[in-house]
Amino acid sequence: MNKGLIALACGGLAIGMTEFTMMGILQEISTDLQVSIPDAAKFIALYALGVVVGAPILVLFTGKYPPKKVLLFLMLLFFVFNGLFAIAPEFYSLGVARFLSGLPHGAFFGVGTVVAAQLADKGKEAQAISIMFTGMTIANLAGVPLGTYFGQNYSWRLTYGIIALLGIVTILAIKFWLPNVQTNSDKDIFKQLDYFKTKAAWLLIALISIGTGGLFAWISYISPMVTKVSGLAENKVPLIMILIGLGMFFGNLIGGKISDTVSPTKAAIGAFSTMAITLLIVYFTAHIETMAYVMAFFTGMVAFTIGSPLQMMLIGSAKGSETLAAAAGQASFNLGNTLGAYFGGIPITLGFAYNSPTLVGVGMASVGAILSLVFLITFVNKNKI
């Protein structure tokens, strides 16, 4: 395997841990800070907001520099800001640090997506991108359960201190393994911004922001759902996170293969549709202990088949602005994080059970499938991109 892709996967591992570990230790953070679980979930939304803000800004203002130097700079920011989150003393300073830690996320994957595609053999671009995202799935398979274990048995601050150090590991991997490559993106900031004048760009932003919210409506409340509805002991939550991560690992690779085999847009339609069905099953089976394990794996797998197809759709729609488009996709994905966590929390605050957010997820994933179909008909079938 190309060492450059492994270096990018290291970044995916670090970023995946900082984003998804929060879901596994939400109850511990809530208890430590003496706030409600929905209030603690605001750290999920603040991180996502940081991604939304940081992705386009950092991509635009670092676009004139070589991709390798940009990736090194972004991981330095990752190290500093996650370190701050690990030591910030109270709720509001933690909120600021959490927002800052999200800033480099989208830009890293935006630049990394284009670099990964350039490192790939022709016709295997989506599979190369899926290798980069494999780091994120390994984070969910091994890193997040370990982080959850440390958070439950020692301190959630220790967990985020370790995550910050992964930024240093990634810096070393990029420095020694990633070759010096050039992107095809236009160096002129204003020309790149022309991408946002296109209807295709805004349709993609909408379908990603809403559709991927289905995943986050479910996973944001996974810990209280499996303990309070399924009846699992709290020490079983790390196992649930392992099963989710294992599903994500396979789903990510499957999504890349399907995207290269059929087409990215058709793969996206299938992934969103299957996600909606899967989340509906989760809602009706959440009270069954054995199904909590089965659906953790299956839902994680279905949810992560979507990553590579969406990134390929973005790159294909943005000639000359590929990096910006890929970064905007990550911003949209994390807007989905915010929307899913927020709307998923509404039925809980109204007194419904902790499996009720999955119904919100069903609706959001269904909208993603419909908008993907619109994109196929309007732009792909008419050869407008």
CSV table of C-alpha atoms in Angstrom, one decimal:
chain,number,residue,atom,x,y,z
A,1,MET,CA,0.0,0.0,0.0
A,2,ASN,CA,1.2,3.5,-0.8
A,3,LYS,CA,2.8,5.0,2.3
A,4,GLY,CA,1.4,8.4,1.4
A,5,LEU,CA,-2.1,7.0,1.8
A,6,ILE,CA,-1.1,5.5,5.1
A,7,ALA,CA,0.1,8.9,6.3
A,8,LEU,CA,-3.3,10.4,5.3
A,9,ALA,CA,-5.0,7.5,7.1
A,10,CYS,CA,-3.1,8.5,10.3
A,11,GLY,CA,-4.7,11.9,10.1
A,12,GLY,CA,-8.1,10.2,9.6
A,13,LEU,CA,-7.4,8.1,12.7
A,14,ALA,CA,-6.7,11.2,14.8
A,15,ILE,CA,-9.6,13.2,13.5
A,16,GLY,CA,-12.0,10.2,13.8
A,17,MET,CA,-11.0,9.8,17.4
A,18,THR,CA,-11.5,13.5,18.4
A,19,GLU,CA,-14.9,13.6,16.6
A,20,PHE,CA,-16.5,10.2,17.6
A,21,THR,CA,-15.0,9.5,21.0
A,22,MET,CA,-17.3,12.3,22.4
A,23,MET,CA,-20.3,10.0,21.7
A,24,GLY,CA,-18.9,7.2,23.9
A,25,ILE,CA,-18.1,9.4,26.9
A,26,LEU,CA,-20.9,11.8,26.8
A,27,GLN,CA,-22.3,10.6,30.1
A,28,GLU,CA,-18.9,10.9,31.8
A,29,ILE,CA,-18.5,14.5,30.6
A,30,SER,CA,-22.0,15.3,31.6
A,31,THR,CA,-21.4,14.0,35.1
A,32,ASP,CA,-18.0,15.6,35.5
A,33,LEU,CA,-19.2,19.1,34.4
A,34,GLN,CA,-22.6,18.6,36.2
A,35,VAL,CA,-24.6,19.4,33.1
A,36,SER,CA,-27.4,17.5,31.3
A,37,ILE,CA,-26.6,15.0,28.5
A,38,PRO,CA,-28.2,17.4,25.9
A,39,ASP,CA,-26.0,20.2,27.2
A,40,ALA,CA,-22.9,18.0,27.0
A,41,ALA,CA,-23.9,17.1,23.4
A,42,LYS,CA,-23.3,20.8,22.6
A,43,PHE,CA,-19.6,19.9,22.4
A,44,ILE,CA,-20.6,17.7,19.4
A,45,ALA,CA,-22.3,20.6,17.7
A,46,LEU,CA,-19.5,23.0,18.6
A,47,TYR,CA,-16.9,20.8,17.0
A,48,ALA,CA,-19.0,20.4,13.9
A,49,LEU,CA,-19.5,24.2,13.7
A,50,GLY,CA,-15.7,24.5,13.9
A,51,VAL,CA,-15.4,22.2,10.9
A,52,VAL,CA,-18.0,24.2,8.9
A,53,VAL,CA,-16.2,27.5,9.6
A,54,GLY,CA,-12.6,26.2,9.2
A,55,ALA,CA,-13.0,24.1,6.1
A,56,PRO,CA,-13.5,26.7,3.4
A,57,ILE,CA,-11.4,29.4,5.2
A,58,LEU,CA,-8.3,27.3,5.8
A,59,VAL,CA,-8.5,25.8,2.3
A,60,LEU,CA,-8.8,29.2,0.6
A,61,PHE,CA,-6.0,30.8,2.6
A,62,THR,CA,-3.5,27.9,2.4
A,63,GLY,CA,-4.3,27.1,-1.3
A,64,LYS,CA,-1.1,28.8,-2.6
A,65,TYR,CA,1.1,26.5,-0.5
A,66,PRO,CA,2.1,22.9,-1.4
A,67,PRO,CA,-0.4,20.3,-0.1
A,68,LYS,CA,2.2,18.6,2.1
A,69,LYS,CA,3.0,21.8,4.0
A,70,VAL,CA,-0.7,22.6,4.4
A,71,LEU,CA,-1.4,19.1,5.9
A,72,LEU,CA,1.5,19.5,8.3
A,73,PHE,CA,0.2,22.9,9.4
A,74,LEU,CA,-3.3,21.6,9.9
A,75,MET,CA,-2.2,18.7,12.1
A,76,LEU,CA,-0.2,21.2,14.2
A,77,LEU,CA,-3.4,23.1,14.8
A,78,PHE,CA,-5.1,19.7,15.6
A,79,PHE,CA,-2.4,19.0,18.3
A,80,VAL,CA,-2.7,22.5,19.9
A,81,PHE,CA,-6.4,22.8,20.0
A,82,ASN,CA,-7.1,19.2,21.2
A,83,GLY,CA,-4.5,19.7,23.9
A,84,LEU,CA,-6.4,22.8,25.0
A,85,PHE,CA,-9.6,20.9,25.2
A,86,ALA,CA,-8.0,18.3,27.4
A,87,ILE,CA,-7.0,21.0,30.0
A,88,ALA,CA,-9.6,23.7,29.7
A,89,PRO,CA,-11.1,24.1,33.2
A,90,GLU,CA,-14.9,24.6,32.8
A,91,PHE,CA,-17.8,24.4,30.4
A,92,TYR,CA,-17.4,27.6,28.4
A,93,SER,CA,-13.7,27.4,27.9
A,94,LEU,CA,-14.1,23.8,26.9
A,95,GLY,CA,-16.7,24.9,24.4
A,96,VAL,CA,-14.2,27.4,22.8
A,97,ALA,CA,-11.5,24.8,22.7
A,98,ARG,CA,-13.9,22.2,21.2
A,99,PHE,CA,-14.9,24.7,18.5
A,100,LEU,CA,-11.2,25.5,17.7
A,101,SER,CA,-10.3,21.8,17.5
A,102,GLY,CA,-12.8,21.4,14.7
A,103,LEU,CA,-11.2,24.0,12.5
A,104,PRO,CA,-8.6,21.9,10.7
A,105,HIS,CA,-10.8,18.8,10.2
A,106,GLY,CA,-12.6,19.7,6.9
A,107,ALA,CA,-9.5,21.4,5.4
A,108,PHE,CA,-7.4,18.2,6.1
A,109,PHE,CA,-9.9,15.9,4.4
A,110,GLY,CA,-10.4,18.5,1.6
A,111,VAL,CA,-6.7,18.6,0.8
A,112,GLY,CA,-6.2,14.9,1.6
A,113,THR,CA,-9.0,13.8,-0.7
A,114,VAL,CA,-7.5,15.5,-3.7
A,115,VAL,CA,-4.0,14.2,-2.8
A,116,ALA,CA,-5.3,10.7,-2.3
A,117,ALA,CA,-7.0,10.7,-5.7
A,118,GLN,CA,-3.7,11.8,-7.3
A,119,LEU,CA,-1.8,9.0,-5.7
A,120,ALA,CA,-4.3,6.4,-7.0
A,121,ASP,CA,-4.2,4.4,-10.1
A,122,LYS,CA,-6.7,5.5,-12.8
A,123,GLY,CA,-10.2,4.2,-12.1
A,124,LYS,CA,-9.4,3.5,-8.4
A,125,GLU,CA,-9.7,7.0,-7.1
A,126,ALA,CA,-12.7,6.3,-4.8
A,127,GLN,CA,-10.9,3.3,-3.3
A,128,ALA,CA,-7.8,5.4,-2.6
A,129,ILE,CA,-10.0,8.0,-0.9
A,130,SER,CA,-11.6,5.2,1.1
A,131,ILE,CA,-8.1,4.1,2.3
A,132,MET,CA,-7.6,7.6,3.7
A,133,PHE,CA,-11.0,7.4,5.5
A,134,THR,CA,-10.0,3.9,6.7
A,135,GLY,CA,-8.1,5.8,9.4
A,136,MET,CA,-11.4,7.2,10.6
A,137,THR,CA,-13.0,3.8,10.6
A,138,ILE,CA,-10.1,2.3,12.6
A,139,ALA,CA,-10.6,5.2,15.0
A,140,ASN,CA,-14.2,3.9,15.5
A,141,LEU,CA,-13.1,0.3,15.6
A,142,ALA,CA,-10.2,0.6,18.1
A,143,GLY,CA,-9.5,4.2,19.1
A,144,VAL,CA,-13.0,5.2,20.2
A,145,PRO,CA,-13.6,2.1,22.3
A,146,LEU,CA,-10.2,2.6,24.0
A,147,GLY,CA,-11.0,6.3,24.5
A,148,THR,CA,-14.3,5.4,25.9
A,149,TYR,CA,-12.7,2.9,28.3
A,150,PHE,CA,-10.2,5.4,29.5
A,151,GLY,CA,-12.9,8.0,29.8
A,152,GLN,CA,-15.1,5.7,31.9
A,153,ASN,CA,-12.3,4.3,34.1
A,154,TYR,CA,-9.8,7.1,34.4
A,155,SER,CA,-10.7,10.5,33.0
A,156,TRP,CA,-12.1,11.8,29.7
A,157,ARG,CA,-9.4,14.4,29.8
A,158,LEU,CA,-6.7,11.7,29.6
A,159,THR,CA,-8.6,10.4,26.5
A,160,TYR,CA,-8.3,13.8,24.8
A,161,GLY,CA,-4.7,14.2,25.8
A,162,ILE,CA,-3.9,11.0,24.0
A,163,ILE,CA,-5.9,12.2,21.0
A,164,ALA,CA,-3.8,15.4,20.9
A,165,LEU,CA,-0.6,13.4,20.8
A,166,LEU,CA,-1.9,11.5,17.7
A,167,GLY,CA,-1.5,14.8,15.9
A,168,ILE,CA,2.2,14.6,16.5
A,169,VAL,CA,2.3,11.0,15.1
A,170,THR,CA,0.4,12.2,12.0
A,171,ILE,CA,2.9,15.1,11.5
A,172,LEU,CA,5.8,12.6,11.5
A,173,ALA,CA,4.0,10.2,9.1
A,174,ILE,CA,3.2,13.0,6.6
A,175,LYS,CA,6.7,14.4,6.8
A,176,PHE,CA,8.4,11.2,6.1
A,177,TRP,CA,5.9,9.2,4.0
A,178,LEU,CA,3.8,11.7,1.9
A,179,PRO,CA,5.4,12.7,-1.4
A,180,ASN,CA,5.4,16.3,-2.6
A,181,VAL,CA,2.4,16.5,-4.9
A,182,GLN,CA,0.6,19.4,-6.6
A,183,THR,CA,-3.2,19.8,-6.9
A,184,ASN,CA,-5.0,21.0,-10.0
A,185,SER,CA,-7.0,23.6,-7.9
A,186,ASP,CA,-6.9,27.2,-9.1
A,187,LYS,CA,-4.6,29.4,-7.0
A,188,ASP,CA,-6.9,32.3,-7.4
A,189,ILE,CA,-9.2,32.5,-4.4
A,190,PHE,CA,-12.0,34.3,-6.2
A,191,LYS,CA,-12.0,31.8,-9.1
A,192,GLN,CA,-12.3,28.9,-6.7
A,193,LEU,CA,-15.2,30.7,-5.0
A,194,ASP,CA,-17.1,30.6,-8.3
A,195,TYR,CA,-17.9,27.0,-7.5
A,196,PHE,CA,-20.5,28.3,-5.0
A,197,LYS,CA,-22.3,30.0,-7.8
A,198,THR,CA,-23.3,26.7,-9.3
A,199,LYS,CA,-26.6,24.9,-8.5
A,200,ALA,CA,-24.7,21.6,-8.3
A,201,ALA,CA,-22.6,22.8,-5.4
A,202,TRP,CA,-25.6,23.9,-3.3
A,203,LEU,CA,-27.5,20.7,-4.1
A,204,LEU,CA,-24.6,18.6,-2.9
A,205,ILE,CA,-24.2,20.7,0.2
A,206,ALA,CA,-27.9,20.2,1.0
A,207,LEU,CA,-28.0,16.5,0.4
A,208,ILE,CA,-24.8,15.9,2.5
A,209,SER,CA,-25.9,18.2,5.3
A,210,ILE,CA,-29.3,16.7,5.6
A,211,GLY,CA,-28.6,13.1,4.6
A,212,THR,CA,-25.6,12.4,6.8
A,213,GLY,CA,-27.6,14.0,9.7
A,214,GLY,CA,-29.3,10.6,9.9
A,215,LEU,CA,-26.1,9.0,11.1
A,216,PHE,CA,-25.6,11.6,13.8
A,217,ALA,CA,-29.1,11.6,15.0
A,218,TRP,CA,-28.4,7.9,15.9
A,219,ILE,CA,-24.8,7.9,17.0
A,220,SER,CA,-24.9,11.1,19.1
A,221,TYR,CA,-27.1,9.3,21.6
A,222,ILE,CA,-25.9,5.8,21.2
A,223,SER,CA,-24.5,5.5,24.8
A,224,PRO,CA,-27.8,6.5,26.6
A,225,MET,CA,-29.8,4.5,24.0
A,226,VAL,CA,-28.1,1.2,24.6
A,227,THR,CA,-28.0,1.6,28.4
A,228,LYS,CA,-31.4,3.1,29.1
A,229,VAL,CA,-33.5,1.4,26.3
A,230,SER,CA,-31.6,-1.8,25.4
A,231,GLY,CA,-30.7,-2.4,29.1
A,232,LEU,CA,-26.9,-2.9,28.6
A,233,ALA,CA,-24.5,-2.1,31.4
A,234,GLU,CA,-22.3,0.9,31.0
A,235,ASN,CA,-19.2,-1.2,30.7
A,236,LYS,CA,-20.7,-2.7,27.5
A,237,VAL,CA,-20.7,0.7,25.7
A,238,PRO,CA,-17.1,0.2,24.5
A,239,LEU,CA,-18.1,-3.1,22.9
A,240,ILE,CA,-20.9,-1.3,21.1
A,241,MET,CA,-18.5,1.3,19.9
A,242,ILE,CA,-16.2,-1.5,18.6
A,243,LEU,CA,-19.0,-3.1,16.7
A,244,ILE,CA,-19.9,0.3,15.2
A,245,GLY,CA,-16.3,0.8,14.2
A,246,LEU,CA,-16.0,-2.6,12.7
A,247,GLY,CA,-19.1,-1.9,10.6
A,248,MET,CA,-17.7,1.4,9.5
A,249,PHE,CA,-14.4,-0.2,8.5
A,250,PHE,CA,-16.1,-2.6,6.1
A,251,GLY,CA,-18.7,-0.1,5.0
A,252,ASN,CA,-16.0,2.5,4.0
A,253,LEU,CA,-14.2,-0.1,1.8
A,254,ILE,CA,-17.5,-1.3,0.3
A,255,GLY,CA,-18.5,2.2,-0.5
A,256,GLY,CA,-15.3,2.9,-2.3
A,257,LYS,CA,-15.6,-0.3,-4.4
A,258,ILE,CA,-19.2,0.3,-5.3
A,259,SER,CA,-18.6,3.9,-6.2
A,260,ASP,CA,-15.8,2.9,-8.7
A,261,THR,CA,-17.9,0.0,-10.0
A,262,VAL,CA,-21.3,1.7,-10.6
A,263,SER,CA,-21.2,5.4,-10.1
A,264,PRO,CA,-20.7,7.7,-7.1
A,265,THR,CA,-24.2,9.2,-7.3
A,266,LYS,CA,-26.0,5.8,-7.7
A,267,ALA,CA,-23.9,4.5,-4.7
A,268,ALA,CA,-25.0,7.5,-2.7
A,269,ILE,CA,-28.7,6.9,-3.5
A,270,GLY,CA,-28.4,3.3,-2.4
A,271,ALA,CA,-26.5,4.2,0.8
A,272,PHE,CA,-28.9,6.8,2.0
A,273,SER,CA,-31.9,4.6,1.2
A,274,THR,CA,-30.5,1.7,3.1
A,275,MET,CA,-29.5,3.9,6.0
A,276,ALA,CA,-33.1,5.1,6.4
A,277,ILE,CA,-34.4,1.5,6.5
A,278,THR,CA,-31.7,0.5,8.9
A,279,LEU,CA,-32.4,3.3,11.3
A,280,LEU,CA,-36.1,2.4,11.3
A,281,ILE,CA,-35.2,-1.2,12.3
A,282,VAL,CA,-33.0,0.2,15.1
A,283,TYR,CA,-36.0,2.2,16.4
A,284,PHE,CA,-38.3,-0.9,16.6
A,285,THR,CA,-35.7,-3.3,18.0
A,286,ALA,CA,-33.8,-1.0,20.4
A,287,HIS,CA,-35.4,-2.7,23.4
A,288,ILE,CA,-34.0,-6.1,22.5
A,289,GLU,CA,-30.5,-6.5,24.0
A,290,THR,CA,-29.1,-8.9,21.4
A,291,MET,CA,-30.3,-6.6,18.6
A,292,ALA,CA,-28.3,-3.7,20.1
A,293,TYR,CA,-25.1,-5.5,19.2
A,294,VAL,CA,-26.3,-6.7,15.7
A,295,MET,CA,-27.6,-3.2,14.7
A,296,ALA,CA,-24.5,-1.4,16.0
A,297,PHE,CA,-22.4,-3.3,13.5
A,298,PHE,CA,-24.9,-3.2,10.6
A,299,THR,CA,-25.8,0.5,11.1
A,300,GLY,CA,-22.2,1.5,11.3
A,301,MET,CA,-21.5,-0.4,8.1
A,302,VAL,CA,-24.4,1.2,6.1
A,303,ALA,CA,-23.6,4.7,7.4
A,304,PHE,CA,-20.0,4.7,6.2
A,305,THR,CA,-20.6,3.4,2.7
A,306,ILE,CA,-21.5,7.0,1.9
A,307,GLY,CA,-18.2,8.7,2.4
A,308,SER,CA,-16.2,7.9,-0.8
A,309,PRO,CA,-19.2,8.3,-3.2
A,310,LEU,CA,-19.9,11.8,-1.8
A,311,GLN,CA,-16.3,12.9,-2.1
A,312,MET,CA,-16.2,11.7,-5.7
A,313,MET,CA,-19.4,13.6,-6.4
A,314,LEU,CA,-17.9,16.7,-5.0
A,315,ILE,CA,-14.6,16.4,-6.9
A,316,GLY,CA,-16.4,15.6,-10.2
A,317,SER,CA,-18.6,18.7,-9.8
A,318,ALA,CA,-15.8,21.2,-9.2
A,319,LYS,CA,-13.2,21.5,-12.0
A,320,GLY,CA,-10.4,23.8,-10.7
A,321,SER,CA,-11.9,23.9,-7.3
A,322,GLU,CA,-11.6,20.3,-6.3
A,323,THR,CA,-9.9,20.9,-2.9
A,324,LEU,CA,-12.5,23.6,-1.9
A,325,ALA,CA,-15.3,21.4,-2.9
A,326,ALA,CA,-14.0,18.4,-1.0
A,327,ALA,CA,-13.5,20.6,2.1
A,328,ALA,CA,-17.0,22.0,1.7
A,329,GLY,CA,-18.2,18.4,1.7
A,330,GLN,CA,-16.6,17.9,5.0
A,331,ALA,CA,-18.1,21.1,6.3
A,332,SER,CA,-21.5,19.8,5.1
A,333,PHE,CA,-20.9,16.4,6.7
A,334,ASN,CA,-20.3,18.2,10.0
A,335,LEU,CA,-23.3,20.4,9.5
A,336,GLY,CA,-25.1,17.1,9.3
A,337,ASN,CA,-23.4,16.3,12.6
A,338,THR,CA,-24.8,19.5,14.1
A,339,LEU,CA,-28.3,19.1,12.6
A,340,GLY,CA,-28.5,15.4,13.6
A,341,ALA,CA,-27.4,15.9,17.2
A,342,TYR,CA,-29.7,18.9,17.5
A,343,PHE,CA,-32.9,17.6,16.0
A,344,GLY,CA,-32.2,14.1,17.4
A,345,GLY,CA,-32.1,15.7,20.9
A,346,ILE,CA,-35.5,17.4,20.5
A,347,PRO,CA,-37.7,14.3,21.1
A,348,ILE,CA,-35.5,13.5,24.2
A,349,THR,CA,-36.2,16.9,25.7
A,350,LEU,CA,-39.9,16.4,25.0
A,351,GLY,CA,-39.8,13.2,27.2
A,352,PHE,CA,-39.6,10.5,24.5
A,353,ALA,CA,-37.2,7.5,24.9
A,354,TYR,CA,-33.6,7.6,23.8
A,355,ASN,CA,-34.3,5.5,20.7
A,356,SER,CA,-36.6,8.3,19.4
A,357,PRO,CA,-33.7,10.2,17.7
A,358,THR,CA,-33.4,7.3,15.2
A,359,LEU,CA,-36.8,8.3,13.7
A,360,VAL,CA,-35.4,11.8,13.1
A,361,GLY,CA,-32.5,10.0,11.4
A,362,VAL,CA,-34.9,8.0,9.1
A,363,GLY,CA,-36.3,11.3,7.8
A,364,MET,CA,-33.0,12.9,7.3
A,365,ALA,CA,-31.5,9.9,5.5
A,366,SER,CA,-34.6,9.7,3.3
A,367,VAL,CA,-34.2,13.3,2.2
A,368,GLY,CA,-30.6,12.6,1.4
A,369,ALA,CA,-31.6,9.8,-0.9
A,370,ILE,CA,-34.2,12.0,-2.7
A,371,LEU,CA,-31.8,14.8,-3.2
A,372,SER,CA,-29.2,12.4,-4.5
A,373,LEU,CA,-31.7,11.2,-7.1
A,374,VAL,CA,-32.4,14.8,-8.1
A,375,PHE,CA,-28.6,15.3,-8.5
A,376,LEU,CA,-28.5,12.2,-10.7
A,377,ILE,CA,-31.3,13.3,-12.9
A,378,THR,CA,-30.5,17.0,-13.1
A,379,PHE,CA,-26.7,17.0,-13.5
A,380,VAL,CA,-25.2,13.5,-14.1
A,381,ASN,CA,-27.7,12.2,-16.6
A,382,LYS,CA,-27.7,15.5,-18.5
A,383,ASN,CA,-23.9,15.5,-18.5
A,384,LYS,CA,-23.7,18.9,-16.8
A,385,ILE,CA,-20.7,17.9,-14.7
